[in-house]
Amino acid sequence: MLHHDLMHPFRKAVEDRDEAAMAALLADNVVFTSPVAFKPYVGKPITAAILRGVLRIFEDFRYVREIDGSDGRDHALVFETGIVGAPGVRITGCDFLHFDDDGLIDDFMVMVRPLSGAKALSEAMGAQFGRIQQEAVEFAERFA
């Protein structure tokens, strides 16, 4: 097991459920590609709000593998999780992260399996989306 302070900063932020630290690692122009939405979301406010929404619905979340690209700019973090309100559903997924020159995430793509888990995730996130959009607006106004 990796020693905690050698852990990737984003992984540590997620595992600590530290929303501020997660948001601080996002570039302003980050592109977030969701496993359940057709079009990517662009920008730090909406991406940070989506990640906060995910923290609310993931249950017993843990990263199980970390894969580094040779240039240090690409990271893949494999996770396993359940979903609040979907007993018995287990998802395996991967966060594909790309880091810019400043060490901030400028590209964030999530993939999940199996399809039944993706559907449960889609339903749980859909139920949150009004709140997520509202939080994104508030975040953008706060840092404008």
mmCIF file of N, CA and C in Angstrom:
data_model
loop_
_atom_site.group_PDB
_atom_site.id
_atom_site.type_symbol
_atom_site.label_atom_id
_atom_site.label_comp_id
_atom_site.label_asym_id
_atom_site.label_seq_id
_atom_site.Cartn_x
_atom_site.Cartn_y
_atom_site.Cartn_z
ATOM 1 N N MET A 1 0.844 -1.189 0.000
ATOM 2 C CA MET A 1 0.000 0.000 0.000
ATOM 3 C C MET A 1 0.884 1.245 0.000
ATOM 4 N N LEU A 2 0.543 2.208 -0.836
ATOM 5 C CA LEU A 2 1.312 3.446 -0.896
ATOM 6 C C LEU A 2 1.212 4.190 0.417
ATOM 7 N N HIS A 3 2.299 4.788 0.808
ATOM 8 C CA HIS A 3 2.275 5.650 1.983
ATOM 9 C C HIS A 3 1.433 6.877 1.638
ATOM 10 N N HIS A 4 0.626 7.355 2.588
ATOM 11 C CA HIS A 4 -0.398 8.361 2.282
ATOM 12 C C HIS A 4 0.180 9.631 1.648
ATOM 13 N N ASP A 5 1.365 10.084 2.089
ATOM 14 C CA ASP A 5 1.865 11.340 1.528
ATOM 15 C C ASP A 5 2.547 11.153 0.169
ATOM 16 N N LEU A 6 2.727 9.900 -0.266
ATOM 17 C CA LEU A 6 3.226 9.653 -1.619
ATOM 18 C C LEU A 6 2.067 9.491 -2.607
ATOM 19 N N MET A 7 0.864 9.457 -2.074
ATOM 20 C CA MET A 7 -0.321 9.238 -2.893
ATOM 21 C C MET A 7 -0.538 10.425 -3.831
ATOM 22 N N HIS A 8 -1.104 10.160 -4.983
ATOM 23 C CA HIS A 8 -1.410 11.231 -5.911
ATOM 24 C C HIS A 8 -2.320 12.259 -5.225
ATOM 25 N N PRO A 9 -2.051 13.572 -5.391
ATOM 26 C CA PRO A 9 -2.839 14.588 -4.669
ATOM 27 C C PRO A 9 -4.344 14.504 -4.936
ATOM 28 N N PHE A 10 -4.730 14.188 -6.180
ATOM 29 C CA PHE A 10 -6.170 14.087 -6.444
ATOM 30 C C PHE A 10 -6.766 12.882 -5.736
ATOM 31 N N ARG A 11 -6.051 11.767 -5.786
ATOM 32 C CA ARG A 11 -6.537 10.577 -5.082
ATOM 33 C C ARG A 11 -6.697 10.862 -3.590
ATOM 34 N N LYS A 12 -5.717 11.533 -3.010
ATOM 35 C CA LYS A 12 -5.778 11.856 -1.586
ATOM 36 C C LYS A 12 -6.978 12.759 -1.292
ATOM 37 N N ALA A 13 -7.203 13.766 -2.149
ATOM 38 C CA ALA A 13 -8.331 14.683 -1.948
ATOM 39 C C ALA A 13 -9.662 13.933 -1.973
ATOM 40 N N VAL A 14 -9.811 13.005 -2.929
ATOM 41 C CA VAL A 14 -11.050 12.232 -3.032
ATOM 42 C C VAL A 14 -11.213 11.318 -1.816
ATOM 43 N N GLU A 15 -10.136 10.610 -1.467
ATOM 44 C CA GLU A 15 -10.236 9.661 -0.356
ATOM 45 C C GLU A 15 -10.461 10.378 0.974
ATOM 46 N N ASP A 16 -9.981 11.635 1.077
ATOM 47 C CA ASP A 16 -10.238 12.441 2.272
ATOM 48 C C ASP A 16 -11.597 13.148 2.191
ATOM 49 N N ARG A 17 -12.282 13.009 1.058
ATOM 50 C CA ARG A 17 -13.554 13.692 0.802
ATOM 51 C C ARG A 17 -13.409 15.202 0.992
ATOM 52 N N ASP A 18 -12.270 15.713 0.516
ATOM 53 C CA ASP A 18 -11.918 17.124 0.681
ATOM 54 C C ASP A 18 -12.321 17.896 -0.581
ATOM 55 N N GLU A 19 -13.525 18.473 -0.555
ATOM 56 C CA GLU A 19 -14.073 19.125 -1.751
ATOM 57 C C GLU A 19 -13.219 20.309 -2.193
ATOM 58 N N ALA A 20 -12.688 21.078 -1.241
ATOM 59 C CA ALA A 20 -11.865 22.246 -1.586
ATOM 60 C C ALA A 20 -10.575 21.808 -2.279
ATOM 61 N N ALA A 21 -9.953 20.748 -1.758
ATOM 62 C CA ALA A 21 -8.710 20.256 -2.364
ATOM 63 C C ALA A 21 -8.975 19.698 -3.764
ATOM 64 N N MET A 22 -10.121 19.021 -3.943
ATOM 65 C CA MET A 22 -10.472 18.510 -5.271
ATOM 66 C C MET A 22 -10.619 19.666 -6.259
ATOM 67 N N ALA A 23 -11.375 20.688 -5.860
ATOM 68 C CA ALA A 23 -11.615 21.833 -6.748
ATOM 69 C C ALA A 23 -10.311 22.560 -7.066
ATOM 70 N N ALA A 24 -9.414 22.645 -6.075
ATOM 71 C CA ALA A 24 -8.146 23.365 -6.267
ATOM 72 C C ALA A 24 -7.263 22.702 -7.311
ATOM 73 N N LEU A 25 -7.471 21.423 -7.577
ATOM 74 C CA LEU A 25 -6.663 20.698 -8.556
ATOM 75 C C LEU A 25 -7.229 20.777 -9.972
ATOM 76 N N LEU A 26 -8.373 21.457 -10.137
ATOM 77 C CA LEU A 26 -8.992 21.577 -11.455
ATOM 78 C C LEU A 26 -8.533 22.859 -12.142
ATOM 79 N N ALA A 27 -8.136 22.743 -13.408
ATOM 80 C CA ALA A 27 -7.846 23.928 -14.213
ATOM 81 C C ALA A 27 -9.163 24.653 -14.505
ATOM 82 N N ASP A 28 -9.084 25.967 -14.723
ATOM 83 C CA ASP A 28 -10.310 26.744 -15.007
ATOM 84 C C ASP A 28 -11.019 26.231 -16.251
ATOM 85 N N ASN A 29 -10.235 25.734 -17.227
ATOM 86 C CA ASN A 29 -10.793 25.301 -18.509
ATOM 87 C C ASN A 29 -10.939 23.778 -18.584
ATOM 88 N N VAL A 30 -11.001 23.115 -17.441
ATOM 89 C CA VAL A 30 -11.077 21.652 -17.416
ATOM 90 C C VAL A 30 -12.261 21.153 -18.249
ATOM 91 N N VAL A 31 -12.053 20.064 -18.957
ATOM 92 C CA VAL A 31 -13.125 19.397 -19.713
ATOM 93 C C VAL A 31 -13.431 18.096 -18.988
ATOM 94 N N PHE A 32 -14.688 17.954 -18.548
ATOM 95 C CA PHE A 32 -15.105 16.765 -17.811
ATOM 96 C C PHE A 32 -16.015 15.921 -18.693
ATOM 97 N N THR A 33 -15.600 14.690 -18.943
ATOM 98 C CA THR A 33 -16.406 13.770 -19.744
ATOM 99 C C THR A 33 -16.972 12.715 -18.811
ATOM 100 N N SER A 34 -18.290 12.732 -18.692
ATOM 101 C CA SER A 34 -19.029 11.864 -17.782
ATOM 102 C C SER A 34 -19.293 10.516 -18.439
ATOM 103 N N PRO A 35 -19.434 9.462 -17.623
ATOM 104 C CA PRO A 35 -19.781 8.159 -18.215
ATOM 105 C C PRO A 35 -21.224 8.100 -18.679
ATOM 106 N N VAL A 36 -22.046 9.064 -18.266
ATOM 107 C CA VAL A 36 -23.483 8.944 -18.525
ATOM 108 C C VAL A 36 -24.060 10.117 -19.315
ATOM 109 N N ALA A 37 -23.227 11.098 -19.693
ATOM 110 C CA ALA A 37 -23.715 12.230 -20.488
ATOM 111 C C ALA A 37 -23.002 12.214 -21.837
ATOM 112 N N PHE A 38 -23.743 12.570 -22.867
ATOM 113 C CA PHE A 38 -23.210 12.500 -24.224
ATOM 114 C C PHE A 38 -22.135 13.564 -24.447
ATOM 115 N N LYS A 39 -22.403 14.793 -23.973
ATOM 116 C CA LYS A 39 -21.482 15.894 -24.222
ATOM 117 C C LYS A 39 -20.623 16.166 -22.983
ATOM 118 N N PRO A 40 -19.363 16.549 -23.201
ATOM 119 C CA PRO A 40 -18.518 16.926 -22.055
ATOM 120 C C PRO A 40 -19.024 18.213 -21.407
ATOM 121 N N TYR A 41 -18.673 18.391 -20.153
ATOM 122 C CA TYR A 41 -18.932 19.634 -19.437
ATOM 123 C C TYR A 41 -17.616 20.393 -19.394
ATOM 124 N N VAL A 42 -17.681 21.709 -19.588
ATOM 125 C CA VAL A 42 -16.463 22.503 -19.656
ATOM 126 C C VAL A 42 -16.440 23.518 -18.523
ATOM 127 N N GLY A 43 -15.324 23.561 -17.804
ATOM 128 C CA GLY A 43 -15.105 24.583 -16.797
ATOM 129 C C GLY A 43 -15.073 24.040 -15.385
ATOM 130 N N LYS A 44 -14.354 24.761 -14.552
ATOM 131 C CA LYS A 44 -14.162 24.374 -13.167
ATOM 132 C C LYS A 44 -15.458 24.382 -12.342
ATOM 133 N N PRO A 45 -16.338 25.396 -12.497
ATOM 134 C CA PRO A 45 -17.539 25.423 -11.641
ATOM 135 C C PRO A 45 -18.419 24.180 -11.801
ATOM 136 N N ILE A 46 -18.721 23.788 -13.029
ATOM 137 C CA ILE A 46 -19.616 22.636 -13.232
ATOM 138 C C ILE A 46 -18.893 21.342 -12.854
ATOM 139 N N THR A 47 -17.603 21.246 -13.170
ATOM 140 C CA THR A 47 -16.862 20.027 -12.842
ATOM 141 C C THR A 47 -16.767 19.841 -11.330
ATOM 142 N N ALA A 48 -16.450 20.906 -10.606
ATOM 143 C CA ALA A 48 -16.373 20.820 -9.143
ATOM 144 C C ALA A 48 -17.724 20.416 -8.555
ATOM 145 N N ALA A 49 -18.814 20.973 -9.110
ATOM 146 C CA ALA A 49 -20.153 20.649 -8.612
ATOM 147 C C ALA A 49 -20.516 19.195 -8.893
ATOM 148 N N ILE A 50 -20.123 18.685 -10.065
ATOM 149 C CA ILE A 50 -20.366 17.279 -10.395
ATOM 150 C C ILE A 50 -19.606 16.384 -9.420
ATOM 151 N N LEU A 51 -18.340 16.726 -9.143
ATOM 152 C CA LEU A 51 -17.549 15.900 -8.224
ATOM 153 C C LEU A 51 -18.154 15.907 -6.822
ATOM 154 N N ARG A 52 -18.695 17.055 -6.384
ATOM 155 C CA ARG A 52 -19.364 17.083 -5.078
ATOM 156 C C ARG A 52 -20.609 16.200 -5.104
ATOM 157 N N GLY A 53 -21.326 16.215 -6.208
ATOM 158 C CA GLY A 53 -22.516 15.364 -6.349
ATOM 159 C C GLY A 53 -22.156 13.892 -6.290
ATOM 160 N N VAL A 54 -21.053 13.542 -6.927
ATOM 161 C CA VAL A 54 -20.577 12.160 -6.926
ATOM 162 C C VAL A 54 -20.246 11.701 -5.500
ATOM 163 N N LEU A 55 -19.603 12.577 -4.726
ATOM 164 C CA LEU A 55 -19.276 12.227 -3.341
ATOM 165 C C LEU A 55 -20.547 11.909 -2.543
ATOM 166 N N ARG A 56 -21.648 12.590 -2.881
ATOM 167 C CA ARG A 56 -22.904 12.367 -2.144
ATOM 168 C C ARG A 56 -23.525 11.015 -2.474
ATOM 169 N N ILE A 57 -23.278 10.506 -3.681
ATOM 170 C CA ILE A 57 -23.977 9.273 -4.072
ATOM 171 C C ILE A 57 -23.098 8.023 -4.052
ATOM 172 N N PHE A 58 -21.768 8.203 -4.042
ATOM 173 C CA PHE A 58 -20.895 7.026 -3.975
ATOM 174 C C PHE A 58 -20.833 6.531 -2.531
ATOM 175 N N GLU A 59 -20.906 5.223 -2.393
ATOM 176 C CA GLU A 59 -20.937 4.587 -1.084
ATOM 177 C C GLU A 59 -19.833 3.535 -1.053
ATOM 178 N N ASP A 60 -19.013 3.547 -0.009
ATOM 179 C CA ASP A 60 -17.926 2.569 0.098
ATOM 180 C C ASP A 60 -16.998 2.687 -1.114
ATOM 181 N N PHE A 61 -16.640 3.942 -1.433
ATOM 182 C CA PHE A 61 -15.779 4.237 -2.579
ATOM 183 C C PHE A 61 -14.332 3.980 -2.207
ATOM 184 N N ARG A 62 -13.589 3.340 -3.123
ATOM 185 C CA ARG A 62 -12.138 3.251 -2.924
ATOM 186 C C ARG A 62 -11.414 3.098 -4.259
ATOM 187 N N TYR A 63 -10.242 3.735 -4.316
ATOM 188 C CA TYR A 63 -9.359 3.522 -5.455
ATOM 189 C C TYR A 63 -8.611 2.216 -5.236
ATOM 190 N N VAL A 64 -8.490 1.425 -6.284
ATOM 191 C CA VAL A 64 -7.845 0.117 -6.169
ATOM 192 C C VAL A 64 -6.574 -0.008 -7.014
ATOM 193 N N ARG A 65 -6.395 0.879 -7.979
ATOM 194 C CA ARG A 65 -5.176 0.863 -8.806
ATOM 195 C C ARG A 65 -4.872 2.270 -9.265
ATOM 196 N N GLU A 66 -3.587 2.524 -9.445
ATOM 197 C CA GLU A 66 -3.147 3.819 -9.936
ATOM 198 C C GLU A 66 -2.149 3.555 -11.044
ATOM 199 N N ILE A 67 -2.391 4.115 -12.221
ATOM 200 C CA ILE A 67 -1.533 3.868 -13.378
ATOM 201 C C ILE A 67 -1.021 5.218 -13.872
ATOM 202 N N ASP A 68 0.315 5.363 -13.935
ATOM 203 C CA ASP A 68 0.912 6.629 -14.346
ATOM 204 C C ASP A 68 1.411 6.539 -15.771
ATOM 205 N N GLY A 69 1.160 7.586 -16.537
ATOM 206 C CA GLY A 69 1.740 7.693 -17.870
ATOM 207 C C GLY A 69 3.215 8.014 -17.761
ATOM 208 N N SER A 70 3.973 7.729 -18.802
ATOM 209 C CA SER A 70 5.428 7.870 -18.754
ATOM 210 C C SER A 70 5.865 9.320 -18.566
ATOM 211 N N ASP A 71 5.047 10.281 -19.007
ATOM 212 C CA ASP A 71 5.459 11.687 -18.913
ATOM 213 C C ASP A 71 4.968 12.354 -17.626
ATOM 214 N N GLY A 72 4.254 11.605 -16.784
ATOM 215 C CA GLY A 72 3.749 12.182 -15.546
ATOM 216 C C GLY A 72 2.539 13.081 -15.730
ATOM 217 N N ARG A 73 2.088 13.267 -16.971
ATOM 218 C CA ARG A 73 0.959 14.164 -17.242
ATOM 219 C C ARG A 73 -0.364 13.397 -17.286
ATOM 220 N N ASP A 74 -0.288 12.080 -17.469
ATOM 221 C CA ASP A 74 -1.493 11.256 -17.553
ATOM 222 C C ASP A 74 -1.551 10.300 -16.380
ATOM 223 N N HIS A 75 -2.737 10.224 -15.779
ATOM 224 C CA HIS A 75 -2.957 9.316 -14.654
ATOM 225 C C HIS A 75 -4.281 8.590 -14.867
ATOM 226 N N ALA A 76 -4.297 7.320 -14.535
ATOM 227 C CA ALA A 76 -5.556 6.563 -14.511
ATOM 228 C C ALA A 76 -5.722 6.028 -13.086
ATOM 229 N N LEU A 77 -6.857 6.334 -12.486
ATOM 230 C CA LEU A 77 -7.167 5.884 -11.129
ATOM 231 C C LEU A 77 -8.388 4.978 -11.202
ATOM 232 N N VAL A 78 -8.184 3.694 -10.941
ATOM 233 C CA VAL A 78 -9.264 2.714 -11.014
ATOM 234 C C VAL A 78 -9.962 2.663 -9.659
ATOM 235 N N PHE A 79 -11.295 2.712 -9.685
ATOM 236 C CA PHE A 79 -12.042 2.713 -8.425
ATOM 237 C C PHE A 79 -13.147 1.673 -8.422
ATOM 238 N N GLU A 80 -13.570 1.333 -7.208
ATOM 239 C CA GLU A 80 -14.749 0.494 -6.994
ATOM 240 C C GLU A 80 -15.657 1.246 -6.036
ATOM 241 N N THR A 81 -16.969 1.148 -6.266
ATOM 242 C CA THR A 81 -17.905 1.862 -5.407
ATOM 243 C C THR A 81 -19.293 1.250 -5.494
ATOM 244 N N GLY A 82 -20.068 1.528 -4.481
ATOM 245 C CA GLY A 82 -21.502 1.298 -4.528
ATOM 246 C C GLY A 82 -22.191 2.634 -4.738
ATOM 247 N N ILE A 83 -23.514 2.593 -4.854
ATOM 248 C CA ILE A 83 -24.289 3.811 -5.050
ATOM 249 C C ILE A 83 -25.397 3.860 -3.999
ATOM 250 N N VAL A 84 -25.487 5.010 -3.340
ATOM 251 C CA VAL A 84 -26.536 5.209 -2.340
ATOM 252 C C VAL A 84 -27.894 4.954 -2.996
ATOM 253 N N GLY A 85 -28.718 4.157 -2.363
ATOM 254 C CA GLY A 85 -30.062 3.894 -2.876
ATOM 255 C C GLY A 85 -30.128 2.821 -3.948
ATOM 256 N N ALA A 86 -29.003 2.172 -4.228
ATOM 257 C CA ALA A 86 -28.990 1.090 -5.219
ATOM 258 C C ALA A 86 -28.296 -0.117 -4.598
ATOM 259 N N PRO A 87 -28.970 -0.774 -3.634
ATOM 260 C CA PRO A 87 -28.326 -1.890 -2.932
ATOM 261 C C PRO A 87 -27.906 -3.001 -3.890
ATOM 262 N N GLY A 88 -26.729 -3.551 -3.645
ATOM 263 C CA GLY A 88 -26.252 -4.667 -4.464
ATOM 264 C C GLY A 88 -25.527 -4.253 -5.722
ATOM 265 N N VAL A 89 -25.616 -2.981 -6.101
ATOM 266 C CA VAL A 89 -24.923 -2.523 -7.306
ATOM 267 C C VAL A 89 -23.479 -2.174 -6.950
ATOM 268 N N ARG A 90 -22.546 -2.776 -7.659
ATOM 269 C CA ARG A 90 -21.130 -2.419 -7.510
ATOM 270 C C ARG A 90 -20.617 -1.958 -8.878
ATOM 271 N N ILE A 91 -19.885 -0.884 -8.854
ATOM 272 C CA ILE A 91 -19.330 -0.329 -10.085
ATOM 273 C C ILE A 91 -17.811 -0.399 -10.016
ATOM 274 N N THR A 92 -17.199 -0.734 -11.137
ATOM 275 C CA THR A 92 -15.771 -0.509 -11.312
ATOM 276 C C THR A 92 -15.645 0.601 -12.337
ATOM 277 N N GLY A 93 -14.808 1.572 -12.026
ATOM 278 C CA GLY A 93 -14.650 2.693 -12.944
ATOM 279 C C GLY A 93 -13.220 3.156 -12.974
ATOM 280 N N CYS A 94 -12.974 4.141 -13.842
ATOM 281 C CA CYS A 94 -11.631 4.699 -13.951
ATOM 282 C C CYS A 94 -11.733 6.186 -14.221
ATOM 283 N N ASP A 95 -10.965 6.962 -13.446
ATOM 284 C CA ASP A 95 -10.781 8.383 -13.703
ATOM 285 C C ASP A 95 -9.522 8.520 -14.542
ATOM 286 N N PHE A 96 -9.675 9.030 -15.763
ATOM 287 C CA PHE A 96 -8.531 9.312 -16.628
ATOM 288 C C PHE A 96 -8.246 10.809 -16.515
ATOM 289 N N LEU A 97 -7.104 11.151 -15.943
ATOM 290 C CA LEU A 97 -6.767 12.540 -15.676
ATOM 291 C C LEU A 97 -5.578 12.973 -16.522
ATOM 292 N N HIS A 98 -5.682 14.167 -17.102
ATOM 293 C CA HIS A 98 -4.533 14.772 -17.774
ATOM 294 C C HIS A 98 -4.227 16.084 -17.075
ATOM 295 N N PHE A 99 -2.925 16.327 -16.840
ATOM 296 C CA PHE A 99 -2.491 17.516 -16.109
ATOM 297 C C PHE A 99 -1.801 18.498 -17.041
ATOM 298 N N ASP A 100 -2.101 19.793 -16.849
ATOM 299 C CA ASP A 100 -1.487 20.840 -17.673
ATOM 300 C C ASP A 100 -0.111 21.222 -17.115
ATOM 301 N N ASP A 101 0.487 22.270 -17.693
ATOM 302 C CA ASP A 101 1.840 22.700 -17.288
ATOM 303 C C ASP A 101 1.894 23.137 -15.828
ATOM 304 N N ASP A 102 0.764 23.576 -15.294
ATOM 305 C CA ASP A 102 0.709 24.037 -13.905
ATOM 306 C C ASP A 102 0.384 22.910 -12.928
ATOM 307 N N GLY A 103 0.258 21.678 -13.443
ATOM 308 C CA GLY A 103 -0.059 20.553 -12.568
ATOM 309 C C GLY A 103 -1.527 20.476 -12.207
ATOM 310 N N LEU A 104 -2.370 21.161 -12.992
ATOM 311 C CA LEU A 104 -3.821 21.126 -12.754
ATOM 312 C C LEU A 104 -4.490 20.214 -13.779
ATOM 313 N N ILE A 105 -5.619 19.645 -13.392
ATOM 314 C CA ILE A 105 -6.339 18.722 -14.274
ATOM 315 C C ILE A 105 -7.062 19.528 -15.343
ATOM 316 N N ASP A 106 -6.703 19.298 -16.612
ATOM 317 C CA ASP A 106 -7.386 19.997 -17.705
ATOM 318 C C ASP A 106 -8.276 19.058 -18.518
ATOM 319 N N ASP A 107 -8.138 17.779 -18.269
ATOM 320 C CA ASP A 107 -9.004 16.808 -18.947
ATOM 321 C C ASP A 107 -9.309 15.690 -17.961
ATOM 322 N N PHE A 108 -10.603 15.405 -17.789
ATOM 323 C CA PHE A 108 -11.046 14.471 -16.745
ATOM 324 C C PHE A 108 -12.154 13.624 -17.368
ATOM 325 N N MET A 109 -11.836 12.379 -17.667
ATOM 326 C CA MET A 109 -12.827 11.485 -18.265
ATOM 327 C C MET A 109 -13.056 10.305 -17.329
ATOM 328 N N VAL A 110 -14.306 9.978 -17.122
ATOM 329 C CA VAL A 110 -14.666 8.849 -16.265
ATOM 330 C C VAL A 110 -15.318 7.777 -17.121
ATOM 331 N N MET A 111 -14.920 6.538 -16.900
ATOM 332 C CA MET A 111 -15.596 5.398 -17.525
ATOM 333 C C MET A 111 -15.993 4.432 -16.424
ATOM 334 N N VAL A 112 -17.155 3.780 -16.597
ATOM 335 C CA VAL A 112 -17.616 2.817 -15.602
ATOM 336 C C VAL A 112 -18.190 1.581 -16.274
ATOM 337 N N ARG A 113 -18.190 0.484 -15.526
ATOM 338 C CA ARG A 113 -18.836 -0.740 -15.934
ATOM 339 C C ARG A 113 -19.455 -1.354 -14.681
ATOM 340 N N PRO A 114 -20.360 -2.270 -14.733
ATOM 341 C CA PRO A 114 -21.090 -2.741 -15.923
ATOM 342 C C PRO A 114 -22.215 -1.766 -16.296
ATOM 343 N N LEU A 115 -22.917 -2.083 -17.354
ATOM 344 C CA LEU A 115 -23.999 -1.224 -17.835
ATOM 345 C C LEU A 115 -25.056 -0.993 -16.753
ATOM 346 N N SER A 116 -25.389 -2.028 -15.990
ATOM 347 C CA SER A 116 -26.395 -1.869 -14.930
ATOM 348 C C SER A 116 -25.926 -0.841 -13.896
ATOM 349 N N GLY A 117 -24.625 -0.838 -13.622
ATOM 350 C CA GLY A 117 -24.069 0.143 -12.694
ATOM 351 C C GLY A 117 -24.091 1.541 -13.285
ATOM 352 N N ALA A 118 -23.777 1.641 -14.572
ATOM 353 C CA ALA A 118 -23.817 2.941 -15.245
ATOM 354 C C ALA A 118 -25.240 3.498 -15.229
ATOM 355 N N LYS A 119 -26.225 2.626 -15.403
ATOM 356 C CA LYS A 119 -27.621 3.096 -15.369
ATOM 357 C C LYS A 119 -28.002 3.585 -13.978
ATOM 358 N N ALA A 120 -27.593 2.854 -12.946
ATOM 359 C CA ALA A 120 -27.873 3.285 -11.571
ATOM 360 C C ALA A 120 -27.181 4.614 -11.279
ATOM 361 N N LEU A 121 -25.944 4.766 -11.764
ATOM 362 C CA LEU A 121 -25.208 6.015 -11.598
ATOM 363 C C LEU A 121 -25.924 7.160 -12.309
ATOM 364 N N SER A 122 -26.371 6.899 -13.533
ATOM 365 C CA SER A 122 -27.070 7.908 -14.322
ATOM 366 C C SER A 122 -28.336 8.384 -13.606
ATOM 367 N N GLU A 123 -29.089 7.434 -13.049
ATOM 368 C CA GLU A 123 -30.325 7.801 -12.339
ATOM 369 C C GLU A 123 -30.013 8.602 -11.085
ATOM 370 N N ALA A 124 -28.998 8.175 -10.315
ATOM 371 C CA ALA A 124 -28.650 8.874 -9.082
ATOM 372 C C ALA A 124 -28.136 10.285 -9.373
ATOM 373 N N MET A 125 -27.318 10.428 -10.414
ATOM 374 C CA MET A 125 -26.806 11.757 -10.757
ATOM 375 C C MET A 125 -27.900 12.630 -11.356
ATOM 376 N N GLY A 126 -28.804 12.023 -12.121
ATOM 377 C CA GLY A 126 -29.918 12.780 -12.698
ATOM 378 C C GLY A 126 -30.771 13.422 -11.613
ATOM 379 N N ALA A 127 -30.956 12.693 -10.524
ATOM 380 C CA ALA A 127 -31.748 13.201 -9.410
ATOM 381 C C ALA A 127 -31.056 14.380 -8.731
ATOM 382 N N GLN A 128 -29.743 14.476 -8.886
ATOM 383 C CA GLN A 128 -28.947 15.543 -8.263
ATOM 384 C C GLN A 128 -28.776 16.750 -9.167
ATOM 385 N N PHE A 129 -29.169 16.640 -10.439
ATOM 386 C CA PHE A 129 -28.635 17.605 -11.389
ATOM 387 C C PHE A 129 -29.084 19.034 -11.171
ATOM 388 N N GLY A 130 -30.298 19.227 -10.664
ATOM 389 C CA GLY A 130 -30.740 20.580 -10.346
ATOM 390 C C GLY A 130 -29.816 21.219 -9.328
ATOM 391 N N ARG A 131 -29.495 20.473 -8.295
ATOM 392 C CA ARG A 131 -28.593 20.957 -7.245
ATOM 393 C C ARG A 131 -27.195 21.198 -7.802
ATOM 394 N N ILE A 132 -26.717 20.293 -8.642
ATOM 395 C CA ILE A 132 -25.385 20.445 -9.229
ATOM 396 C C ILE A 132 -25.304 21.731 -10.053
ATOM 397 N N GLN A 133 -26.330 21.987 -10.881
ATOM 398 C CA GLN A 133 -26.310 23.190 -11.719
ATOM 399 C C GLN A 133 -26.357 24.451 -10.857
ATOM 400 N N GLN A 134 -27.162 24.410 -9.805
ATOM 401 C CA GLN A 134 -27.262 25.552 -8.893
ATOM 402 C C GLN A 134 -25.906 25.810 -8.211
ATOM 403 N N GLU A 135 -25.262 24.744 -7.750
ATOM 404 C CA GLU A 135 -23.955 24.892 -7.099
ATOM 405 C C GLU A 135 -22.915 25.439 -8.076
ATOM 406 N N ALA A 136 -22.989 25.019 -9.337
ATOM 407 C CA ALA A 136 -22.039 25.502 -10.336
ATOM 408 C C ALA A 136 -22.197 27.006 -10.535
ATOM 409 N N VAL A 137 -23.440 27.467 -10.584
ATOM 410 C CA VAL A 137 -23.703 28.906 -10.740
ATOM 411 C C VAL A 137 -23.158 29.673 -9.535
ATOM 412 N N GLU A 138 -23.435 29.152 -8.335
ATOM 413 C CA GLU A 138 -22.953 29.821 -7.119
ATOM 414 C C GLU A 138 -21.436 29.844 -7.062
ATOM 415 N N PHE A 139 -20.802 28.746 -7.466
ATOM 416 C CA PHE A 139 -19.336 28.656 -7.480
ATOM 417 C C PHE A 139 -18.770 29.688 -8.450
ATOM 418 N N ALA A 140 -19.348 29.771 -9.642
ATOM 419 C CA ALA A 140 -18.862 30.707 -10.660
ATOM 420 C C ALA A 140 -19.011 32.141 -10.172
ATOM 421 N N GLU A 141 -20.115 32.442 -9.502
ATOM 422 C CA GLU A 141 -20.342 33.814 -9.012
ATOM 423 C C GLU A 141 -19.358 34.152 -7.905
ATOM 424 N N ARG A 142 -19.056 33.173 -7.057
ATOM 425 C CA ARG A 142 -18.171 33.403 -5.920
ATOM 426 C C ARG A 142 -16.753 33.714 -6.385
ATOM 427 N N PHE A 143 -16.340 33.075 -7.496
ATOM 428 C CA PHE A 143 -14.954 33.238 -7.944
ATOM 429 C C PHE A 143 -14.832 34.114 -9.196
ATOM 430 N N ALA A 144 -15.913 34.781 -9.535
ATOM 431 C CA ALA A 144 -15.901 35.639 -10.734
ATOM 432 C C ALA A 144 -15.026 36.873 -10.501
#
